[in-house]
């Protein structure tokens, strides 16, 4: 049994289990992984496990599991066993990382501890380190020493007062009682003690992350090798895909401009079809239903309006989950390379088909459209709402990362954003017959679909929330203010989250900062300034501010359609449940306290 565990509901389909420290987190994570690996129901029903500093988040399918099932595992009354009744064992892998110990902060750490620089190096190599959890960036594991000399000579290592703007990939650092290896160039405030040439994140591998939660890491001394640049202002290389030609056009644009419409072939001799991007608007990204890789520090990502995304695909006869182009705020234009069938669904938006002789034909609803070679589709700006989805019959030819073609703007993984001159190539995949035209605001299943209509400036968009898991960190009056106020979506919003303003700053009852813990899409985090941030589907896997509430699944979809300037209010639904004083006689969460979940 895990002593003093507290289990809190997180939205409609997750629980956050808080324990008394990192060793208990790691024990609980092993127990939960054993359960998932040995129980068919848990294997299907648990959608993700994300350990953090003091918590483990369990995301689950409410159709298969309930908080009661998870509570039984936490309490030790439903242990994972193999088929012969022997307790399961889920060993992590052993990973060895050679390090050149020449980091610019080795001397500062040595002075902090009152030891020599060599003593710091020897301590770091003494190992093993255990990957307690992942976050911050894809492939970044928080490595902990559990037992033995786990206390960093009795002193935590403080982060830099001002983070470096640029830390090179491969840098090895210390912060608090953790060590970690930066998987790529980024900003960061950890104390740097060395560098490695080992690639921590490689999307070409079956498992891109070299280190995952539960693995054991051994640091060894490395011979001097190709040095990872340590200068914080070293310019980064330009992605070759993003580099334009001398005349400002991409390779795809120049190739398509010089080929005849009857002879546009790839290297294998097959005719190429697709859409040449002439204008992207605010953003044009490939998205699908997303991925699940929180244990590698990667967010779900995926289409912000899944209903509109599925509708666009179904209109052209595709599988609903085929990758499509998510267009933000309109203003896009594409040109057909070959004859293609396309459809746009989502926010109501003016659409015109422009022939090569300049004749424009409007498209007045959501419908499949035959776009002839050389014709253009021009998208204006949404009358209401914010995002549209452009699908092509047969799907787009686009690479996947961790089983998804979605662009994750937080982590920087997945297909890069589309740019002028790119060819979004058709994949010629299997497809059915096209769907029937639909009015704007109607989904492929015939239901009305709220597209975030706040254009009249009077009635705010009301989003449903489940309070918690950290609403008790706020004054009761501030929770009431959060629910009674009308907030405004600011221009600092993006796919990661909606930053809100114009409401009262939410005040806390708890002064200290929260230890990093997992977040979910729809979590409403409140930074120190008291202004809420509504996370969307590119949210950070772990966060360091308390979450006052979580959007319902349907409200998360509608939040993805809210434009800058939209006015928002929140409505509580269900009942907040946790394990503090809410256990029934056998220690389980009572069904009446499950937040209205099935």
Coordinates of C-alpha atoms in Angstrom, one line a residue:
X1 CA 0.0 0.0 0.0
X2 CA 1.2 3.5 -0.8
X3 CA 1.1 5.5 2.4
X4 CA -0.6 8.9 2.5
X5 CA -1.6 8.8 -1.1
X6 CA -4.1 11.3 -2.3
X7 CA -6.0 10.7 -5.5
X8 CA -7.6 13.7 -7.3
X9 CA -9.8 13.8 -10.4
X10 CA -8.4 15.6 -13.4
X11 CA -11.1 16.4 -16.0
X12 CA -13.3 13.6 -17.3
X13 CA -10.7 10.9 -17.8
X14 CA -7.6 11.2 -15.6
X15 CA -6.6 11.0 -12.0
X16 CA -3.6 12.6 -10.2
X17 CA -2.1 10.5 -7.4
X18 CA 0.0 12.5 -5.0
X19 CA 2.5 10.8 -2.6
X20 CA 5.1 11.9 -0.1
X21 CA 8.2 12.1 -2.4
X22 CA 10.1 10.8 -5.4
X23 CA 10.9 7.3 -4.1
X24 CA 7.2 6.7 -3.5
X25 CA 6.4 8.1 -7.0
X26 CA 8.8 5.6 -8.5
X27 CA 7.4 2.7 -6.5
X28 CA 3.9 3.7 -7.5
X29 CA 4.9 4.0 -11.2
X30 CA 6.3 0.5 -11.2
X31 CA 3.2 -0.9 -9.5
X32 CA 0.9 0.8 -12.1
X33 CA 3.1 -0.4 -15.0
X34 CA 2.9 -3.9 -13.6
X35 CA -0.9 -3.6 -13.5
X36 CA -1.0 -2.4 -17.1
X37 CA 1.3 -5.1 -18.3
X38 CA -0.6 -7.9 -16.6
X39 CA -4.2 -6.9 -16.7
X40 CA -5.9 -7.0 -20.2
X41 CA -8.5 -4.5 -18.9
X42 CA -5.8 -2.1 -17.7
X43 CA -3.8 -2.6 -20.9
X44 CA -6.7 -1.4 -22.9
X45 CA -8.1 1.1 -20.4
X46 CA -5.0 3.0 -19.3
X47 CA -4.1 5.6 -22.0
X48 CA -1.0 7.0 -20.3
X49 CA 1.1 7.1 -17.1
X50 CA 3.1 10.2 -16.4
X51 CA 5.2 10.3 -13.2
X52 CA 6.5 13.6 -11.9
X53 CA 8.2 14.9 -8.8
X54 CA 5.5 14.0 -6.3
X55 CA 2.7 12.7 -8.4
X56 CA 1.7 10.1 -11.0
X57 CA -1.0 10.9 -13.5
X58 CA -3.1 8.1 -14.9
X59 CA -5.2 8.9 -18.0
X60 CA -7.9 6.3 -18.7
X61 CA -10.8 5.4 -20.9
X62 CA -13.9 6.0 -18.8
X63 CA -15.8 3.3 -20.8
X64 CA -13.3 0.7 -19.5
X65 CA -12.0 1.9 -16.1
X66 CA -13.1 4.2 -13.2
X67 CA -11.1 5.9 -10.5
X68 CA -12.3 3.1 -8.2
X69 CA -10.2 0.6 -10.3
X70 CA -7.1 2.8 -10.1
X71 CA -7.6 3.3 -6.3
X72 CA -7.6 -0.4 -5.7
X73 CA -4.1 -0.6 -7.3
X74 CA -2.8 2.4 -5.3
X75 CA -4.1 0.9 -2.1
X76 CA -2.4 -2.4 -2.9
X77 CA -5.6 -4.5 -3.0
X78 CA -5.4 -5.2 -6.7
X79 CA -1.8 -6.2 -7.2
X80 CA -0.4 -7.0 -10.7
X81 CA 0.5 -10.6 -11.1
X82 CA 1.5 -12.8 -14.0
X83 CA -0.8 -15.7 -15.1
X84 CA 0.8 -18.1 -12.6
X85 CA 0.2 -15.7 -9.7
X86 CA 3.8 -14.5 -9.3
X87 CA 4.2 -10.7 -9.0
X88 CA 5.2 -9.1 -12.3
X89 CA 8.4 -7.3 -12.7
X90 CA 8.8 -4.4 -15.2
X91 CA 12.5 -3.7 -15.3
X92 CA 13.8 -0.5 -17.0
X93 CA 16.7 -0.6 -19.4
X94 CA 20.3 0.2 -18.6
X95 CA 21.6 3.1 -20.6
X96 CA 25.2 4.2 -20.6
X97 CA 26.1 7.8 -21.5
X98 CA 29.7 8.9 -22.0
X99 CA 30.3 12.5 -20.8
X100 CA 33.1 15.0 -21.3
X101 CA 33.1 16.8 -17.9
X102 CA 34.1 20.3 -19.0
X103 CA 30.8 22.2 -18.3
X104 CA 31.0 25.8 -17.4
X105 CA 29.3 25.3 -14.0
X106 CA 31.4 22.5 -12.6
X107 CA 33.4 24.9 -10.5
X108 CA 30.3 26.7 -9.1
X109 CA 28.8 23.3 -8.0
X110 CA 32.1 22.4 -6.4
X111 CA 32.2 25.6 -4.4
X112 CA 28.5 25.1 -3.4
X113 CA 29.3 21.7 -2.0
X114 CA 32.8 22.7 -0.6
X115 CA 34.5 19.9 -2.6
X116 CA 36.9 19.6 -5.6
X117 CA 35.7 19.6 -9.2
X118 CA 36.9 16.0 -9.5
X119 CA 34.7 15.1 -6.5
X120 CA 31.7 16.5 -8.3
X121 CA 32.6 14.4 -11.4
X122 CA 33.2 11.3 -9.4
X123 CA 29.9 11.7 -7.6
X124 CA 28.0 12.2 -10.9
X125 CA 29.5 9.0 -12.3
X126 CA 28.9 6.9 -9.2
X127 CA 25.3 6.2 -10.3
X128 CA 23.1 4.6 -11.1
X129 CA 20.6 7.3 -11.9
X130 CA 17.0 6.4 -12.5
X131 CA 14.7 8.2 -15.0
X132 CA 12.0 9.3 -12.7
X133 CA 9.9 11.1 -15.3
X134 CA 10.1 13.0 -18.6
X135 CA 9.1 16.5 -19.5
X136 CA 10.3 20.0 -20.6
X137 CA 11.3 18.7 -24.0
X138 CA 11.0 15.4 -26.0
X139 CA 13.6 13.0 -24.7
X140 CA 14.4 15.1 -21.6
X141 CA 14.4 12.7 -18.6
X142 CA 14.6 13.9 -15.0
X143 CA 17.3 11.5 -13.5
X144 CA 17.3 10.9 -9.8
X145 CA 19.6 9.1 -7.3
X146 CA 17.4 7.1 -5.0
X147 CA 19.1 5.7 -1.9
X148 CA 22.7 5.9 -1.1
X149 CA 24.3 9.3 -1.8
X150 CA 21.2 10.7 -3.4
X151 CA 21.4 14.1 -1.7
X152 CA 24.0 15.8 -3.8
X153 CA 26.5 16.0 -0.8
X154 CA 23.5 17.2 1.2
X155 CA 22.8 20.3 -0.9
X156 CA 20.4 20.8 -3.8
X157 CA 21.8 22.6 -6.9
X158 CA 19.9 25.8 -7.5
X159 CA 19.0 26.8 -11.0
X160 CA 20.6 29.9 -12.6
X161 CA 18.9 33.1 -11.5
X162 CA 18.5 34.0 -15.2
X163 CA 18.2 31.0 -17.6
X164 CA 20.6 30.8 -20.5
X165 CA 18.9 31.7 -23.8
X166 CA 20.6 28.9 -25.6
X167 CA 21.9 25.7 -24.2
X168 CA 23.4 23.2 -26.7
X169 CA 22.0 19.8 -27.3
X170 CA 23.9 17.2 -25.4
X171 CA 24.7 19.4 -22.4
X172 CA 24.6 17.5 -19.1
X173 CA 23.2 19.5 -16.2
X174 CA 22.1 19.5 -12.5
X175 CA 19.1 21.2 -10.9
X176 CA 17.7 20.5 -7.5
X177 CA 18.5 16.8 -6.9
X178 CA 18.1 15.9 -10.5
X179 CA 20.5 15.4 -13.4
X180 CA 19.5 15.6 -17.1
X181 CA 20.8 15.8 -20.7
X182 CA 19.4 18.4 -23.0
X183 CA 18.2 16.6 -26.1
X184 CA 18.4 19.6 -28.3
X185 CA 19.4 23.3 -28.3
X186 CA 17.0 25.2 -26.0
X187 CA 16.9 27.8 -23.3
X188 CA 17.5 26.5 -19.8
X189 CA 18.6 27.3 -16.2
X190 CA 20.3 24.0 -15.2
X191 CA 23.9 24.1 -14.0
X192 CA 26.0 22.6 -16.8
X193 CA 28.8 20.1 -15.8
X194 CA 29.5 18.3 -19.1
X195 CA 28.5 17.3 -22.6
X196 CA 27.8 14.1 -24.5
X197 CA 27.7 13.2 -28.2
X198 CA 25.0 10.6 -27.5
X199 CA 21.7 11.5 -29.4
X200 CA 18.9 11.6 -26.8
X201 CA 16.1 12.1 -29.3
X202 CA 16.0 10.6 -32.8
X203 CA 12.8 10.5 -34.6
X204 CA 14.2 7.8 -37.0
X205 CA 14.4 5.3 -34.1
X206 CA 11.5 3.0 -33.2
X207 CA 11.6 4.6 -29.8
X208 CA 12.9 8.2 -30.4
X209 CA 13.7 8.8 -26.7
X210 CA 17.0 7.2 -25.6
X211 CA 15.9 7.3 -22.0
X212 CA 12.3 6.6 -20.8
X213 CA 10.8 6.7 -17.4
X214 CA 12.0 3.7 -15.3
X215 CA 15.3 3.3 -17.1
X216 CA 18.7 3.3 -15.2
X217 CA 21.4 5.6 -16.5
X218 CA 25.1 5.2 -16.0
X219 CA 27.4 8.2 -16.8
X220 CA 31.0 7.3 -17.8
X221 CA 34.0 9.4 -18.7
X222 CA 34.4 10.0 -22.4
X223 CA 37.4 10.6 -24.5
X224 CA 37.5 14.1 -26.1
X225 CA 35.3 13.9 -29.2
X226 CA 33.5 16.2 -31.6
X227 CA 32.7 19.1 -29.3
X228 CA 29.1 20.1 -28.8
X229 CA 29.1 23.9 -29.1
X230 CA 28.7 25.5 -25.7
X231 CA 28.7 29.1 -26.6
X232 CA 25.2 30.4 -25.8
X233 CA 25.0 32.7 -28.7
X234 CA 26.2 30.2 -31.4
X235 CA 23.8 30.6 -34.4
X236 CA 21.8 27.5 -35.1
X237 CA 21.7 25.9 -38.5
X238 CA 18.8 26.6 -40.8
X239 CA 16.6 23.6 -41.6
X240 CA 17.3 22.8 -45.3
X241 CA 13.5 22.5 -45.8
X242 CA 13.1 26.1 -44.7
X243 CA 15.8 27.5 -46.9
X244 CA 14.5 29.4 -49.9
X245 CA 16.3 29.4 -53.3
X246 CA 18.1 32.5 -54.6
X247 CA 14.9 33.8 -56.2
X248 CA 12.9 33.3 -53.0
X249 CA 11.1 30.1 -54.3
X250 CA 11.3 26.7 -52.7
X251 CA 12.6 23.6 -54.6
X252 CA 9.0 22.2 -54.9
X253 CA 7.8 25.5 -56.4
X254 CA 10.6 25.8 -58.9
X255 CA 10.2 22.1 -59.9
X256 CA 6.4 22.4 -60.4
X257 CA 6.9 25.7 -62.3
X258 CA 9.1 24.1 -64.9
X259 CA 7.3 20.8 -65.4
X260 CA 4.3 20.4 -67.8
X261 CA 1.0 19.3 -66.3
X262 CA 1.3 16.1 -68.2
X263 CA 4.8 15.2 -67.0
X264 CA 5.1 16.0 -63.3
X265 CA 6.6 12.8 -61.9
X266 CA 8.6 11.8 -58.9
X267 CA 11.9 9.9 -59.0
X268 CA 10.1 6.6 -59.5
X269 CA 8.2 7.8 -62.5
X270 CA 4.8 8.1 -60.8
X271 CA 2.7 11.2 -61.5
X272 CA 2.6 13.6 -58.6
X273 CA -0.6 15.2 -57.4
X274 CA -1.4 17.5 -54.6
X275 CA -1.6 21.1 -53.6
X276 CA 1.0 23.8 -54.1
X277 CA 0.9 26.2 -51.2
X278 CA 0.8 29.8 -52.3
X279 CA -0.4 31.5 -49.1
X280 CA -0.5 29.9 -45.6
X281 CA -2.4 32.5 -43.6
X282 CA -1.4 32.7 -39.9
X283 CA -0.4 29.0 -39.9
X284 CA -0.9 25.9 -42.0
X285 CA 0.0 22.6 -40.2
X286 CA -0.5 18.9 -40.8
X287 CA -2.6 17.5 -38.1
X288 CA -4.4 14.2 -37.4
X289 CA -5.8 12.6 -34.3
X290 CA -2.5 13.0 -32.4
X291 CA -0.2 10.7 -30.5
X292 CA 0.2 9.4 -27.0
X293 CA 3.8 9.6 -25.7
X294 CA 3.7 11.4 -22.4
X295 CA 6.3 9.1 -21.0
X296 CA 8.8 10.5 -23.5
X297 CA 7.9 14.1 -22.7
X298 CA 5.7 14.6 -25.8
X299 CA 2.2 16.1 -25.8
X300 CA -0.8 14.6 -27.5
X301 CA -1.0 17.3 -30.2
X302 CA -3.5 16.6 -33.0
X303 CA -6.4 18.6 -34.6
X304 CA -7.8 21.2 -32.2
X305 CA -11.3 20.7 -33.6
X306 CA -11.5 16.9 -34.0
X307 CA -15.2 17.1 -35.2
X308 CA -14.3 19.5 -38.1
X309 CA -11.2 17.5 -38.9
X310 CA -13.1 14.3 -39.2
X311 CA -15.8 16.0 -41.2
X312 CA -13.3 17.3 -43.8
X313 CA -11.9 13.8 -44.3
X314 CA -15.3 12.2 -44.5
X315 CA -16.5 14.7 -47.1
X316 CA -13.7 13.5 -49.5
X317 CA -14.2 9.8 -48.6
X318 CA -11.1 9.3 -46.4
X319 CA -10.7 7.5 -43.2
X320 CA -11.7 10.1 -40.5
X321 CA -8.2 10.1 -39.0
X322 CA -6.2 10.8 -42.2
X323 CA -3.8 13.8 -41.9
X324 CA -5.3 17.1 -43.1
X325 CA -4.0 20.7 -43.1
X326 CA -5.2 22.8 -40.2
X327 CA -5.5 26.5 -41.3
X328 CA -5.6 29.1 -38.6
X329 CA -7.5 32.4 -39.2
X330 CA -7.9 31.7 -43.0
X331 CA -6.0 33.8 -45.5
X332 CA -4.7 30.7 -47.4
X333 CA -4.4 29.8 -51.1
X334 CA -3.4 26.6 -52.8
X335 CA -3.0 25.6 -56.4
X336 CA -3.9 22.1 -57.7
X337 CA -1.1 20.0 -59.2
X338 CA -3.1 17.4 -61.2
X339 CA -6.8 16.9 -60.6
X340 CA -7.7 16.5 -56.9
X341 CA -10.8 16.3 -54.8
X342 CA -10.6 18.4 -51.7
X343 CA -12.9 19.7 -48.9
X344 CA -12.8 22.3 -46.2
X345 CA -14.6 22.1 -42.9
X346 CA -14.6 24.0 -39.6
X347 CA -15.1 27.7 -39.0
X348 CA -17.5 29.3 -41.6
X349 CA -15.2 30.9 -44.1
X350 CA -15.5 32.4 -47.7
X351 CA -14.1 30.0 -50.3
X352 CA -13.6 30.5 -54.0
X353 CA -12.4 28.3 -56.8
X354 CA -10.4 30.3 -59.3
X355 CA -9.8 28.9 -62.8
X356 CA -6.6 29.6 -64.7
X357 CA -8.4 32.3 -66.7
X358 CA -9.3 34.1 -63.5
X359 CA -13.0 33.1 -63.2
X360 CA -14.0 32.7 -59.5
X361 CA -16.8 30.3 -58.3
X362 CA -17.8 30.5 -54.6
X363 CA -18.1 27.5 -52.4
X364 CA -21.0 28.2 -50.1
X365 CA -20.9 25.2 -47.7
X366 CA -18.8 22.3 -46.5
X367 CA -18.6 20.0 -49.6
X368 CA -16.2 17.9 -51.7
X369 CA -14.8 19.9 -54.6
X370 CA -13.1 18.7 -57.7
X371 CA -10.1 21.0 -58.2
X372 CA -8.7 20.7 -61.7
X373 CA -5.0 21.0 -62.5
X374 CA -3.9 24.6 -62.2
X375 CA -7.0 25.8 -60.4
X376 CA -6.7 27.6 -57.1
X377 CA -8.7 27.4 -53.9
X378 CA -8.7 30.7 -52.0
X379 CA -9.8 30.9 -48.4
X380 CA -10.8 34.2 -46.9
X381 CA -11.1 34.9 -43.2
X382 CA -13.6 33.1 -40.9
X383 CA -16.8 35.0 -40.1
X384 CA -16.6 33.3 -36.7
X385 CA -14.4 30.6 -35.2
X386 CA -10.7 30.3 -35.9
X387 CA -9.6 27.1 -37.6
X388 CA -10.4 25.1 -40.7
X389 CA -9.3 21.7 -42.0
X390 CA -8.4 21.1 -45.6
X391 CA -8.5 17.4 -46.6
X392 CA -7.6 15.8 -50.0
X393 CA -9.0 12.6 -51.3
X394 CA -6.6 9.7 -50.6
X395 CA -4.8 11.7 -47.9
X396 CA -1.6 13.6 -47.8
X397 CA 1.8 11.9 -48.2
X398 CA 3.4 13.0 -44.9
X399 CA 5.8 11.4 -42.5
X400 CA 4.7 10.3 -39.0
X401 CA 6.5 10.5 -35.7
X402 CA 5.4 8.1 -32.9
X403 CA 2.5 7.0 -35.1
X404 CA 1.2 10.5 -35.8
X405 CA 1.6 13.1 -38.6
X406 CA 0.6 16.0 -36.3
X407 CA 2.8 19.0 -35.8
X408 CA 3.5 19.5 -32.2
X409 CA 4.4 23.2 -31.9
X410 CA 5.4 22.9 -28.2
X411 CA 7.9 20.1 -28.8
X412 CA 8.9 21.0 -32.3
X413 CA 8.3 17.5 -33.6
X414 CA 6.2 16.2 -36.6
X415 CA 6.0 17.7 -40.1
X416 CA 7.3 21.2 -40.2
X417 CA 4.8 24.0 -40.8
X418 CA 3.9 24.5 -44.5
X419 CA 5.4 27.4 -46.3
X420 CA 4.9 29.2 -49.6
X421 CA 5.9 27.0 -52.5
X422 CA 5.6 23.7 -50.6
X423 CA 3.9 20.8 -52.4
X424 CA 1.4 19.0 -50.1
X425 CA 1.4 15.8 -52.0
X426 CA -1.6 13.5 -52.3
X427 CA -0.9 10.0 -51.1
X428 CA -3.4 8.1 -53.3
X429 CA -4.6 6.1 -50.3
X430 CA -7.8 4.1 -50.1
X431 CA -11.0 6.1 -50.0
X432 CA -14.7 5.7 -50.2
X433 CA -17.3 7.8 -52.1
X434 CA -17.5 11.4 -51.3
X435 CA -19.9 12.7 -48.6
X436 CA -22.9 15.0 -49.0
X437 CA -22.6 18.8 -48.7
X438 CA -23.2 20.1 -45.2
X439 CA -24.1 23.6 -44.0
X440 CA -21.5 25.5 -42.0
X441 CA -21.7 24.5 -38.3
X442 CA -22.9 20.9 -39.1
X443 CA -20.7 17.9 -38.6
X444 CA -20.5 14.8 -40.8
X445 CA -22.8 12.9 -38.3
X446 CA -25.5 15.5 -38.9
X447 CA -25.2 17.2 -35.5
X448 CA -24.9 20.9 -35.0
X449 CA -21.3 21.9 -34.2
X450 CA -20.6 25.0 -32.1
X451 CA -17.8 26.8 -33.9
X452 CA -16.9 29.4 -31.2
X453 CA -19.3 32.1 -32.3
X454 CA -18.4 35.1 -30.2
X455 CA -18.6 37.6 -33.1
X456 CA -21.6 39.5 -31.7
X457 CA -19.5 40.7 -28.8
X458 CA -22.4 40.3 -26.3
X459 CA -22.7 36.7 -25.1
X460 CA -19.4 35.1 -24.1
X461 CA -18.6 31.5 -25.0
X462 CA -19.4 29.3 -22.0
X463 CA -17.0 26.5 -21.5
X464 CA -17.7 23.6 -19.1
X465 CA -15.0 22.7 -16.5
X466 CA -14.4 20.1 -13.8
X467 CA -12.8 21.9 -10.8
X468 CA -9.5 20.6 -9.6
X469 CA -7.1 19.0 -9.1
X470 CA -5.6 22.1 -7.4
X471 CA -8.6 24.4 -6.9
X472 CA -7.9 24.1 -3.1
X473 CA -4.7 26.1 -3.7
X474 CA -6.8 29.2 -4.3
X475 CA -8.9 31.3 -2.0
X476 CA -12.6 30.4 -2.2
X477 CA -13.4 33.9 -3.4
X478 CA -10.9 33.5 -6.2
X479 CA -12.5 30.3 -7.4
X480 CA -15.8 32.1 -7.4
X481 CA -14.2 34.9 -9.4
X482 CA -12.8 32.4 -11.9
X483 CA -16.3 31.0 -12.5
X484 CA -18.2 34.3 -12.4
X485 CA -15.9 36.5 -14.5
X486 CA -15.8 37.0 -18.3
X487 CA -12.3 36.6 -19.7
X488 CA -10.8 37.7 -23.0
X489 CA -8.5 35.6 -25.2
X490 CA -5.3 37.6 -25.8
X491 CA -3.0 37.8 -28.9
X492 CA -0.4 35.7 -27.0
X493 CA -2.5 32.6 -27.6
X494 CA -1.6 29.7 -29.8
X495 CA -1.9 25.9 -30.1
X496 CA -0.2 25.5 -26.8
X497 CA -2.8 27.5 -24.9
X498 CA -5.2 30.4 -24.6
X499 CA -3.8 33.2 -22.4
X500 CA -6.7 35.0 -20.8
X501 CA -7.0 38.6 -19.5
X502 CA -9.5 41.2 -18.2
X503 CA -10.5 39.1 -15.2
X504 CA -9.4 39.4 -11.6
X505 CA -6.0 37.9 -10.6
X506 CA -6.7 34.6 -8.9
X507 CA -5.1 34.5 -5.4
X508 CA -3.7 31.5 -3.7
X509 CA -3.9 30.0 -0.3
X510 CA -0.6 28.1 -0.8
X511 CA 2.4 30.3 -1.2
X512 CA 5.1 28.0 -2.5
X513 CA 5.4 26.8 -6.1
X514 CA 4.0 23.4 -7.0
X515 CA 6.4 20.6 -7.8
X516 CA 6.3 19.7 -11.5
X517 CA 3.4 17.5 -12.3
X518 CA 1.6 16.2 -15.4
X519 CA -0.9 18.3 -17.3
X520 CA -3.6 17.3 -19.8
X521 CA -5.2 19.1 -22.7
X522 CA -7.9 21.4 -21.4
X523 CA -6.0 22.0 -18.1
X524 CA -6.4 25.6 -16.8
X525 CA -3.1 26.5 -15.2
X526 CA -2.7 29.7 -13.2
X527 CA 0.8 31.3 -13.2
X528 CA 2.1 33.6 -10.5
X529 CA 0.4 36.6 -12.0
X530 CA -3.0 35.0 -11.4
X531 CA -4.2 35.1 -15.0
X532 CA -5.4 31.7 -16.3
X533 CA -3.9 29.9 -19.2
X534 CA -6.2 27.3 -20.9
X535 CA -4.0 24.5 -22.4
X536 CA -4.9 23.2 -25.8
X537 CA -3.5 20.0 -27.4
X538 CA 0.1 21.1 -27.7
X539 CA 0.3 21.6 -23.9
X540 CA 3.5 20.9 -21.9
X541 CA 3.5 17.4 -20.6
X542 CA 4.4 18.6 -17.1
X543 CA 3.8 22.1 -15.6
X544 CA 4.9 24.0 -12.5
X545 CA 1.8 26.0 -11.7
X546 CA -1.4 24.8 -10.0
X547 CA -4.4 23.8 -12.2
X548 CA -7.7 25.2 -11.0
X549 CA -9.9 23.3 -13.4
X550 CA -10.0 21.2 -16.6
X551 CA -12.2 21.7 -19.6
X552 CA -14.7 19.0 -20.6
X553 CA -13.9 17.2 -23.9
X554 CA -16.5 19.1 -25.9
X555 CA -15.4 22.4 -24.4
X556 CA -11.8 21.7 -25.3
X557 CA -12.9 21.3 -28.9
X558 CA -14.8 24.6 -28.8
X559 CA -11.8 26.3 -27.1
X560 CA -9.8 25.4 -30.2
X561 CA -12.1 27.5 -32.3
X562 CA -11.9 30.7 -30.2
X563 CA -10.2 33.6 -31.9
X564 CA -8.1 36.3 -30.4
X565 CA -10.5 38.8 -28.7
X566 CA -13.1 36.1 -27.9
X567 CA -14.9 36.5 -24.5
X568 CA -15.0 33.4 -22.3
X569 CA -16.8 32.3 -19.1
X570 CA -16.6 29.0 -17.3
X571 CA -19.3 26.8 -15.9
X572 CA -18.6 24.0 -13.4
X573 CA -20.0 20.6 -14.1
X574 CA -19.9 17.3 -12.1
X575 CA -18.4 17.1 -8.6
X576 CA -14.7 17.4 -7.7
X577 CA -13.5 14.2 -6.1
X578 CA -10.3 13.3 -4.3
X579 CA -9.1 10.9 -1.7
X580 CA -8.9 13.3 1.3
X581 CA -11.8 12.3 3.5
X582 CA -13.8 11.0 0.5
X583 CA -13.0 7.3 0.8
X584 CA -15.8 4.8 1.5
X585 CA -15.5 2.0 4.0
X586 CA -13.1 -0.1 1.8
X587 CA -10.8 2.8 0.9
X588 CA -12.2 3.3 -2.6
X589 CA -13.6 6.5 -4.0
X590 CA -17.3 6.4 -3.6
X591 CA -19.2 6.3 -6.9
X592 CA -21.1 9.4 -5.9
X593 CA -17.9 11.4 -5.8
X594 CA -16.7 10.5 -9.3
X595 CA -17.5 13.8 -10.9
X596 CA -20.5 12.4 -12.9
X597 CA -18.3 9.9 -14.8
X598 CA -19.8 6.8 -16.2

